[in-house]
Tab-separated table of C-alpha atoms in Angstrom:
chain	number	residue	atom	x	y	z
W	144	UNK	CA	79.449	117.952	91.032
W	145	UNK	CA	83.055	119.240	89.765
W	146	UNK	CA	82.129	122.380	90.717
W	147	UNK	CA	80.565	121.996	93.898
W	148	UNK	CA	83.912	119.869	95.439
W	149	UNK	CA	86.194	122.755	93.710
W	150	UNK	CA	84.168	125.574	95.467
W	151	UNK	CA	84.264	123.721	99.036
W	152	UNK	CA	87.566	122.255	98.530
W	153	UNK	CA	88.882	125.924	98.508
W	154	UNK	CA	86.971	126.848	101.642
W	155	UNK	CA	87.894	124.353	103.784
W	156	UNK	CA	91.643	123.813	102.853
W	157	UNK	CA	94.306	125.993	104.228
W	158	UNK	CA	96.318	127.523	102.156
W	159	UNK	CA	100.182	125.982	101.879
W	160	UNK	CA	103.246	128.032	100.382
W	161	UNK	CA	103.699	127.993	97.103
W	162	UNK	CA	107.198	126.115	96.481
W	163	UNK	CA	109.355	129.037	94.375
W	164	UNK	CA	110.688	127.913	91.142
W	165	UNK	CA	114.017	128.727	89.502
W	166	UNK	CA	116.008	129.109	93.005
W	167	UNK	CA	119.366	127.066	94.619
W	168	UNK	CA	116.494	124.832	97.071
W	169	UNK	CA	116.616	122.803	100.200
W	170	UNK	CA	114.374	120.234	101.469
W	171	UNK	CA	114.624	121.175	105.387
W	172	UNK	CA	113.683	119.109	107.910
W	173	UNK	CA	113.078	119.829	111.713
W	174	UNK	CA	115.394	116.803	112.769
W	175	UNK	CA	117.923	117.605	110.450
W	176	UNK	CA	121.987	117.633	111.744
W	177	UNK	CA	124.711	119.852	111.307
W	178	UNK	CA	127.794	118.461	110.520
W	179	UNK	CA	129.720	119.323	113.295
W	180	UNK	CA	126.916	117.633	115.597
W	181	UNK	CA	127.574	114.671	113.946
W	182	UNK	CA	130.897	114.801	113.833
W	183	UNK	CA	130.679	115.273	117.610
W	184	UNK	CA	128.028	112.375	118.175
W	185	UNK	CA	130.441	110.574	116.584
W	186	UNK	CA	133.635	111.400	118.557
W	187	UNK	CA	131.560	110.395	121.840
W	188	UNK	CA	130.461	107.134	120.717
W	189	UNK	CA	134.050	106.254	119.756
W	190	UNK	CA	135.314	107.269	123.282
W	191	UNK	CA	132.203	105.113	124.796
W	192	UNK	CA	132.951	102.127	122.749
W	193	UNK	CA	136.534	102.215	124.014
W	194	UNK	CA	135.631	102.148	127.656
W	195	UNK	CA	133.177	99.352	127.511
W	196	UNK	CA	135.597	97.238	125.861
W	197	UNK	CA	137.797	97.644	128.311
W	198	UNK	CA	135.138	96.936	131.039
W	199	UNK	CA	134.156	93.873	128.633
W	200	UNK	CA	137.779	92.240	128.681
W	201	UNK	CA	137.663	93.001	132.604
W	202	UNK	CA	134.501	90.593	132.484
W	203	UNK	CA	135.493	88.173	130.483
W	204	UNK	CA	138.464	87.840	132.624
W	205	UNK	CA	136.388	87.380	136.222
W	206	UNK	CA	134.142	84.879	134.045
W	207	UNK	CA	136.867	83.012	132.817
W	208	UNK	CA	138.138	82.318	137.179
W	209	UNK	CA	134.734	81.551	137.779
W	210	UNK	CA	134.495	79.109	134.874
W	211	UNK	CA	137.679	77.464	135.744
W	212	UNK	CA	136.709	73.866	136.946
W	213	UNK	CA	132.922	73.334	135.513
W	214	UNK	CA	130.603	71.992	133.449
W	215	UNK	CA	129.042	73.814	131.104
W	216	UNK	CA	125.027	72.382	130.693
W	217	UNK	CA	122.739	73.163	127.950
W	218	UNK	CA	119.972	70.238	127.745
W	219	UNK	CA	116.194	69.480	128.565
W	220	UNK	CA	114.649	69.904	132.354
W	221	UNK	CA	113.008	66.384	132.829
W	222	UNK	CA	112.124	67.315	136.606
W	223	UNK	CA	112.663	70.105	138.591
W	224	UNK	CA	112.403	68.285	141.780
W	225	UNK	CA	114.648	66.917	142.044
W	226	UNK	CA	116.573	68.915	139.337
W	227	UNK	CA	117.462	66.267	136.677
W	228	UNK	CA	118.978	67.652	133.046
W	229	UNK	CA	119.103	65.395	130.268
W	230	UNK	CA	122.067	66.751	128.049
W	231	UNK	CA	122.241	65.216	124.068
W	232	UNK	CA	125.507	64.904	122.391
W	233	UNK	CA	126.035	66.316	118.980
W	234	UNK	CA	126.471	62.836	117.845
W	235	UNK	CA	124.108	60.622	117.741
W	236	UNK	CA	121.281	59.603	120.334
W	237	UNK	CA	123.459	59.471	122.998
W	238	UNK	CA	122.150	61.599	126.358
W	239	UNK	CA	124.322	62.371	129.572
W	240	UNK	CA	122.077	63.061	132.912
W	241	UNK	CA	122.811	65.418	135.485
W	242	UNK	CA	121.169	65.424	139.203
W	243	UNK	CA	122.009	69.248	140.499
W	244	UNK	CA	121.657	69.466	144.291
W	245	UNK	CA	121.789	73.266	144.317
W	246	UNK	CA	120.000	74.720	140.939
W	247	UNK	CA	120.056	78.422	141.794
W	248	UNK	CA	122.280	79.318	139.223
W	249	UNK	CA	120.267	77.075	136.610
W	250	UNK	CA	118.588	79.253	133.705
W	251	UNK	CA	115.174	77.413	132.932
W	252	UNK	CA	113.388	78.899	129.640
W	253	UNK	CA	111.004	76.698	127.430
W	254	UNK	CA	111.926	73.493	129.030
W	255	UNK	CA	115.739	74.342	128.372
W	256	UNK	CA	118.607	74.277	131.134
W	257	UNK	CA	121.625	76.099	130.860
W	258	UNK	CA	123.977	77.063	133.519
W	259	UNK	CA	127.222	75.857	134.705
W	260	UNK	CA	128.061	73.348	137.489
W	261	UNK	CA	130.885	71.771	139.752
W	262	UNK	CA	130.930	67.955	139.704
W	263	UNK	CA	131.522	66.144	142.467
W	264	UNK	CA	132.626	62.541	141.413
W	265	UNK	CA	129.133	61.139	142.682
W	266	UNK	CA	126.292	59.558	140.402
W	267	UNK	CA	122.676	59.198	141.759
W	268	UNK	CA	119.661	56.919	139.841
W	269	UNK	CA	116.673	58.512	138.647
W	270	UNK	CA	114.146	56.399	136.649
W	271	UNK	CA	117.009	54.000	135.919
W	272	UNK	CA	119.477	56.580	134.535
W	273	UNK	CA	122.607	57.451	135.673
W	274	UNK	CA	123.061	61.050	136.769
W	275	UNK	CA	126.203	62.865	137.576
W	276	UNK	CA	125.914	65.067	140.513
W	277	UNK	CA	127.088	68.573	140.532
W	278	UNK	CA	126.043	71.822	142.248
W	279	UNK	CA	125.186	75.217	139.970
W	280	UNK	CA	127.738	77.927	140.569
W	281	UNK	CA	127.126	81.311	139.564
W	282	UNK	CA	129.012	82.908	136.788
W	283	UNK	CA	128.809	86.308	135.700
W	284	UNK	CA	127.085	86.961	132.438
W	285	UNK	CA	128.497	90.717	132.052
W	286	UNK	CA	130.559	90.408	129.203
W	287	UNK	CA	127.595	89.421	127.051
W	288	UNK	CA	125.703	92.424	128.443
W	289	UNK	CA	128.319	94.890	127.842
W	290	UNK	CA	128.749	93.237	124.249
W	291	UNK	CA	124.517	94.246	123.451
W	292	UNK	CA	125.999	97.830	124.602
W	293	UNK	CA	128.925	97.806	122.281
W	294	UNK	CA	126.469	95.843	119.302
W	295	UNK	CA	124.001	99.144	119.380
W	296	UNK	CA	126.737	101.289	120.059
W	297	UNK	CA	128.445	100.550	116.368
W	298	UNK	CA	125.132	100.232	115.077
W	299	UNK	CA	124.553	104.013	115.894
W	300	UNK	CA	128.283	104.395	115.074
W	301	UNK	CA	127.783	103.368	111.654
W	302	UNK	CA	124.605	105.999	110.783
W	303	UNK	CA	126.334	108.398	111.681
W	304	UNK	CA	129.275	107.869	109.851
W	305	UNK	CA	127.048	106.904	106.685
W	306	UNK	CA	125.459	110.580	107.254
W	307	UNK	CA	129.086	112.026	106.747
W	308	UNK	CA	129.490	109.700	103.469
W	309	UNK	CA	125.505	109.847	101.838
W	310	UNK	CA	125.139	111.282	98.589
W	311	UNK	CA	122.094	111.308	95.934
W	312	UNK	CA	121.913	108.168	93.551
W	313	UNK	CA	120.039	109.197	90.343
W	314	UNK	CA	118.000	106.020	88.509
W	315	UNK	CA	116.396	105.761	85.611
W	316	UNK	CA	112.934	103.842	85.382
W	317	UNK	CA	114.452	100.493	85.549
W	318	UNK	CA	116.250	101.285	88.951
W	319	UNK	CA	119.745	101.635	87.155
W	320	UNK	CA	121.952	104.663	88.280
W	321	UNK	CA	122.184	107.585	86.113
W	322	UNK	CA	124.633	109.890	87.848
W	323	UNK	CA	126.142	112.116	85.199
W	324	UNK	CA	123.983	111.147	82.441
W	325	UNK	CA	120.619	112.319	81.025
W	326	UNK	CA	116.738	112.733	81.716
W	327	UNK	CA	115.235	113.944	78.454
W	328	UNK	CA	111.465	116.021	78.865
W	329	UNK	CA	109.907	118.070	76.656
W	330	UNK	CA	108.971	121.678	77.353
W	331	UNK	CA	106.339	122.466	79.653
W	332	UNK	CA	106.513	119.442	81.572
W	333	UNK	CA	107.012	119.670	85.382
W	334	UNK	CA	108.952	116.145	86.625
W	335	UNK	CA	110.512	115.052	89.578
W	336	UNK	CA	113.674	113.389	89.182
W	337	UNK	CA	114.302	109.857	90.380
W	338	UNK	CA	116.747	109.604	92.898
W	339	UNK	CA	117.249	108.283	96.496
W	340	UNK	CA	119.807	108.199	99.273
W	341	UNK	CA	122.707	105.899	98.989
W	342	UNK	CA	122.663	104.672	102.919
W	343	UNK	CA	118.748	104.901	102.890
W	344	UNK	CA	118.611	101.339	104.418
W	345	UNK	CA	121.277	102.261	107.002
W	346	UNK	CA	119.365	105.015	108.997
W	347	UNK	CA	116.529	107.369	108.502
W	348	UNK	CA	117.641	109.569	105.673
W	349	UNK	CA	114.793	111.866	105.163
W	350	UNK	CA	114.724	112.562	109.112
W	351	UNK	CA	117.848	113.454	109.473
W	352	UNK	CA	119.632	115.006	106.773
W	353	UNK	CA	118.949	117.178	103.973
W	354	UNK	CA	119.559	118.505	100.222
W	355	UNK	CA	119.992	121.353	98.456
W	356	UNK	CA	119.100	121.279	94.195
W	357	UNK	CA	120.297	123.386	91.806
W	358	UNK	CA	119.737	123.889	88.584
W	359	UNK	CA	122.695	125.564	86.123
W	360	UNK	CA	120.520	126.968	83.982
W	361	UNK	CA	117.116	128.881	85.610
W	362	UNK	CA	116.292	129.667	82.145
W	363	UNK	CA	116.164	125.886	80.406
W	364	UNK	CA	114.281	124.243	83.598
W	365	UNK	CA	114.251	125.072	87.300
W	366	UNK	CA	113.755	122.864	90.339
W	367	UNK	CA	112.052	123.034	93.448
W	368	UNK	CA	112.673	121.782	96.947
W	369	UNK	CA	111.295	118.660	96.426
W	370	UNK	CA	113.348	117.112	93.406
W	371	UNK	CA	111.052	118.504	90.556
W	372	UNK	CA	111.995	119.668	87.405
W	373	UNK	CA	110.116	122.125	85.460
W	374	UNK	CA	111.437	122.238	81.798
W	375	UNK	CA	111.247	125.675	79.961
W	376	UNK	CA	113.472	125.761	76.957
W	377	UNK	CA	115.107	123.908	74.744
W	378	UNK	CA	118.614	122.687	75.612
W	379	UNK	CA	120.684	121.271	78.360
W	380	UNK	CA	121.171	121.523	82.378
W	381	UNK	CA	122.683	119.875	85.291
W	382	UNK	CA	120.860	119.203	88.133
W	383	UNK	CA	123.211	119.013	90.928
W	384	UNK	CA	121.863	117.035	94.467
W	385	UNK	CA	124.331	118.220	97.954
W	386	UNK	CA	123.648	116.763	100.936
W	387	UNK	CA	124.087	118.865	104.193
W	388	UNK	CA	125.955	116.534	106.085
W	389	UNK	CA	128.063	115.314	103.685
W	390	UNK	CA	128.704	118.243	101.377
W	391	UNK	CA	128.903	115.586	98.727
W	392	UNK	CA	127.507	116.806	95.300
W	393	UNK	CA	125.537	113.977	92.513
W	394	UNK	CA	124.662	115.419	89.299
W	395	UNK	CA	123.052	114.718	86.321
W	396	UNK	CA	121.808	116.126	83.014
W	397	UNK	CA	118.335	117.225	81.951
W	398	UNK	CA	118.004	117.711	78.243
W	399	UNK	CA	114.641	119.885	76.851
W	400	UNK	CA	113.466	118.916	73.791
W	401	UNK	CA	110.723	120.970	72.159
W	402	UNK	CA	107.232	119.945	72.250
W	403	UNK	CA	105.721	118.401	69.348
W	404	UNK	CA	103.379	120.417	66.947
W	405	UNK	CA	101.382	117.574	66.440
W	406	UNK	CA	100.729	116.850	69.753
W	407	UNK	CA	96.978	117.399	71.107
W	408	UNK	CA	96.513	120.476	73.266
W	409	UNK	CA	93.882	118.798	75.316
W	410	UNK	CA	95.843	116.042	75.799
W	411	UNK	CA	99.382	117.649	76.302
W	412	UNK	CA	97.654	120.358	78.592
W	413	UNK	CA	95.870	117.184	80.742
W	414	UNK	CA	99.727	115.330	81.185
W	415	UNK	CA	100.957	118.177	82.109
W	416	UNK	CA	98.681	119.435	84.991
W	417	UNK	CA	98.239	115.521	85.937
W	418	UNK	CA	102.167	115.855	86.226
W	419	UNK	CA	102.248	118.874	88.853
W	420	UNK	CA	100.410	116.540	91.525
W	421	UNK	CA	101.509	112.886	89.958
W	422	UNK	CA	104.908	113.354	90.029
W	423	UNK	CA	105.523	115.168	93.218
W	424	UNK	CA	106.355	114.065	96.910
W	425	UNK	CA	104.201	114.807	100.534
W	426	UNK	CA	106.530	116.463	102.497
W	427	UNK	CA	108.586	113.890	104.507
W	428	UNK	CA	108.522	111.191	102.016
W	429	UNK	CA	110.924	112.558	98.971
W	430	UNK	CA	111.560	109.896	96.565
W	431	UNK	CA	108.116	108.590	97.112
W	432	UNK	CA	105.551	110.350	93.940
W	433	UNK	CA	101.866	110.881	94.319
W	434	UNK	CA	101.245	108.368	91.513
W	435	UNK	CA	103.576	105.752	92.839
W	436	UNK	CA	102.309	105.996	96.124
W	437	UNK	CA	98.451	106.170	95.086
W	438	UNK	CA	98.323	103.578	92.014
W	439	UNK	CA	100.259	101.035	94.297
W	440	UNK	CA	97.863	101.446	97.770
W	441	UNK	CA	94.113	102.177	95.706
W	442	UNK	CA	92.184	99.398	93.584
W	443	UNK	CA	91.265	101.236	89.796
W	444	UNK	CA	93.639	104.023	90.349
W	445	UNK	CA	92.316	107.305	87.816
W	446	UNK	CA	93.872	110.324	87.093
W	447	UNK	CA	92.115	113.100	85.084
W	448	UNK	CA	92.126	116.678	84.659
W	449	UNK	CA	89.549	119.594	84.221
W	450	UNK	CA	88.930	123.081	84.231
W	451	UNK	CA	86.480	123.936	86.536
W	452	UNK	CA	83.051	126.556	85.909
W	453	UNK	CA	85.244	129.001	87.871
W	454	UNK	CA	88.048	128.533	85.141
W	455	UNK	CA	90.117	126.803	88.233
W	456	UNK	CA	92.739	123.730	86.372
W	457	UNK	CA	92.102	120.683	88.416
W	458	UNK	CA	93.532	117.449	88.843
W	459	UNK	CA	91.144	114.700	90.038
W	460	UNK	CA	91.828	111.154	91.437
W	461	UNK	CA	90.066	107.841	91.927
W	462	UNK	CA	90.625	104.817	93.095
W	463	UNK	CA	88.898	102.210	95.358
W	464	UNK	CA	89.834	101.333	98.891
W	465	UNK	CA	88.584	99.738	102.215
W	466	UNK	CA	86.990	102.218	105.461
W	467	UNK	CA	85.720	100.278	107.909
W	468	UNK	CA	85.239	97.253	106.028
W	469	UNK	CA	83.477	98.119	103.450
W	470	UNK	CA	84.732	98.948	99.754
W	471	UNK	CA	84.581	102.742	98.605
W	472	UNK	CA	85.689	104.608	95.689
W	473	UNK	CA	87.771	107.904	97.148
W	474	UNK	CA	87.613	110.836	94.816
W	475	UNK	CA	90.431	113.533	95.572
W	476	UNK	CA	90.913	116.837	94.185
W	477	UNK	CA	94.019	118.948	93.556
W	478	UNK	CA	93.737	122.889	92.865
W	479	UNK	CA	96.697	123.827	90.258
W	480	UNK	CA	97.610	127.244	91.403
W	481	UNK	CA	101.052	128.458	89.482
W	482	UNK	CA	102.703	125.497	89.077
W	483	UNK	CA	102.135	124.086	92.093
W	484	UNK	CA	98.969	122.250	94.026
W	485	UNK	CA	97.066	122.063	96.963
W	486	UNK	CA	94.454	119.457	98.153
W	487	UNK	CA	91.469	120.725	98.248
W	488	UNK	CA	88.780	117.844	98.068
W	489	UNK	CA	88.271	114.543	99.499
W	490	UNK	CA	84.969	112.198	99.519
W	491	UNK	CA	84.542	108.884	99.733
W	492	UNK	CA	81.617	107.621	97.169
W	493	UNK	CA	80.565	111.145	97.229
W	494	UNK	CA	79.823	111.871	100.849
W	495	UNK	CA	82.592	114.972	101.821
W	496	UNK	CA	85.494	114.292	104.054
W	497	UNK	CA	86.969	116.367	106.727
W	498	UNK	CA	90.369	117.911	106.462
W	499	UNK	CA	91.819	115.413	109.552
W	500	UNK	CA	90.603	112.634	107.101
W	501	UNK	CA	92.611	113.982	103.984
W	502	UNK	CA	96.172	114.334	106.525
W	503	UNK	CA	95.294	111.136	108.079
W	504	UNK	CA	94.545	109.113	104.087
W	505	UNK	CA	97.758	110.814	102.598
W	506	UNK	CA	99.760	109.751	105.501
W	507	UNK	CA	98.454	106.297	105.441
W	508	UNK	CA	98.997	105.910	101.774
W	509	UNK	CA	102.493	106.566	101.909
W	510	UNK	CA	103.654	104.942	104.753
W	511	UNK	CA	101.845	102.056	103.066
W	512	UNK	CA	104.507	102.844	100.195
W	513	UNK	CA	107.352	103.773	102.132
W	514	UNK	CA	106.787	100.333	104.354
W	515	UNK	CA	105.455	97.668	102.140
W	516	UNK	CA	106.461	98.433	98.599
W	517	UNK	CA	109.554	100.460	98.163
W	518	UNK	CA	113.042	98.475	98.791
């Protein structure tokens, strides 16, 4: 069966660059900023903010004549004809009535009334209560509009100036930051680092800015494009993190210890394959690994590895999950191929997938991750 998904796998899947090792790295993106764009986006939106506060104040300053000599209302319509309002004070059951001869400039929304209105020393009856009479007037609501402008305006502001200030955060497995200290792997072992972007929840990082890795020492451990270390030799490096629109640098230490003699072959040869595909990232969700993303969004999550009867190292995955309401077990294949992977194999309780399906599952899965799970 191995063999069979291996064999198709490699037909049907298109080949994908193989990510170089041991090279200064950046994770490009198509939407990705220069700094001077931003700096110029920036420059505009100040200028823009400027203006419509002065139109705002110019607003606020019509509203305030028009104002001058009403009522404010805010209560519940109890008929609309004629146009009664039933206001309640903050204090207490107590209820003021208002009969409004000309309701034009009412606002009506769920029952509500709001609006302003001239009194005009009269009081009509309606059901027995007393109702002051006053007609609607119209007053301009343009400040508030202009406000929403300047409220997204900022909001925009502020990503952009976050873009100019982002850096890497490094964290260890209990979310703490590590910047400056150490990761500690043994040789052989290809990890990604843990890391994400320090204004992540303030605009799309991934979409819009970039990073370039570099490793001080090509000979003790390398790492790629994506944030993944492989460790070669004993001793120490620094992984440094810039961001493109920032030119701020993060670093951090990764110390290679030797492997242990004792250790299985089998089973440090399985971790370490299982490691090329568990710890990496799809392309456009960095900071999000294969086995994060899989073990939290599959039932009975399974990662092996095998060598194929073509002599092919492959990792396999299972894990159960729901296609058109009903329950399957998904079986995907990864094809090691120097150092790096491609996916080659997809079925769901053994019936073959297209390639559409694999894009379409690994996109789900991680915007399941990306969305739901990660903070």
């Amino acid at each position: 069966m191995n063999r069979k998904k291996v064999i198709l796998g490699m037909i049907v899947s298109c080949f994908i660059l193989v990510i170089g090792l041991g090279l200064n790295v950046n994770t490009k993106t198509a939407y990705a900023l220069t700094q001077k764009e931003v700096k110029t986006k920036i420059t505009k939106l100040n200028k823009e903010i400027k203006k419509l506060e002065a139109k705002k104040k110019k607003a606020l300053s019509v509203e305030k004549k028009q104002k001058k000599g009403t009522t404010a209302i805010f209560g519940t319509l109890i008929s609309n004809n004629p146009y009664i309002v039933r206001e309640t004070s903050l204090v207490g059951n107590v209820y003021s009535y208002y009969w409004i001869t000309n309701s034009k400039y009412m606002t009506t929304a769920l029952s509500i009334s709001t609006g302003y209105i001239k009194l005009t020393g009269k009081y009509k009856k309606y059901n027995g209560y007393t109702c002051a009479v006053g007609k609607s007037v119209k007053v301009s609501s343009q400040s508030t509009a202009i406000q929403a402008k300047i409220d997204k305006k900022k909001k925009t502001l502020k990503k952009y100036n976050c873009m100019l200030s982002d850096c890497v955060v490094f964290f260890d497995e209990w979310g703490d930051s590590i910047n400056g200290k150490s990761y500690v792997m043994t040789e052989g072992i290809r990890e990604g680092v843990m890391w994400t972007w320090k204004y992540y929840t303030v605009y799309n990082s991934k979409k819009y800015n970039s990073i370039t890795w570099k490793s001080s020492n090509t000979n003790i451990a390398t790492i790629n494009s994506k944030g993944v270390v492989t460790a070669k030799n004993e001793g120490t490096v620094t992984i440094s993190a810039t961001c493109a629109l920032s030119k701020k640098t993060t670093k951090c230490k990764v110390k290679v210890v030797k492997k242990n003699s004792n250790d299985s072959n089998n089973d440090y040869d399985s971790s370490y394959y299982i490691n090329i595909v568990a710890n990496d990232s799809l392309d456009g969700y960095e900071g999000i690994t294969y086995k994060e993303a899989f073990d939290a969004f599959f039932s009975n999550p399974t990662w092996i590895y095998f060598k194929s009867d073509q002599g092919n190292d492959v990792v396999e995955f299972t894990g159960g999950l729901t296609v058109d309401g009903n329950e399957v077990t998904a079986c995907l294949q990864f094809l090691i191929k120097n150092g790096d992977f491609e996916f080659s194999w997809l079925d769901y309780d053994e019936e073959e997938q297209s390639q559409s399906e694999m894009d379409d599952l690994l996109e789900t899965v991680f915007s399941f991750y990306e969305e739901e799970i990660s903070i």
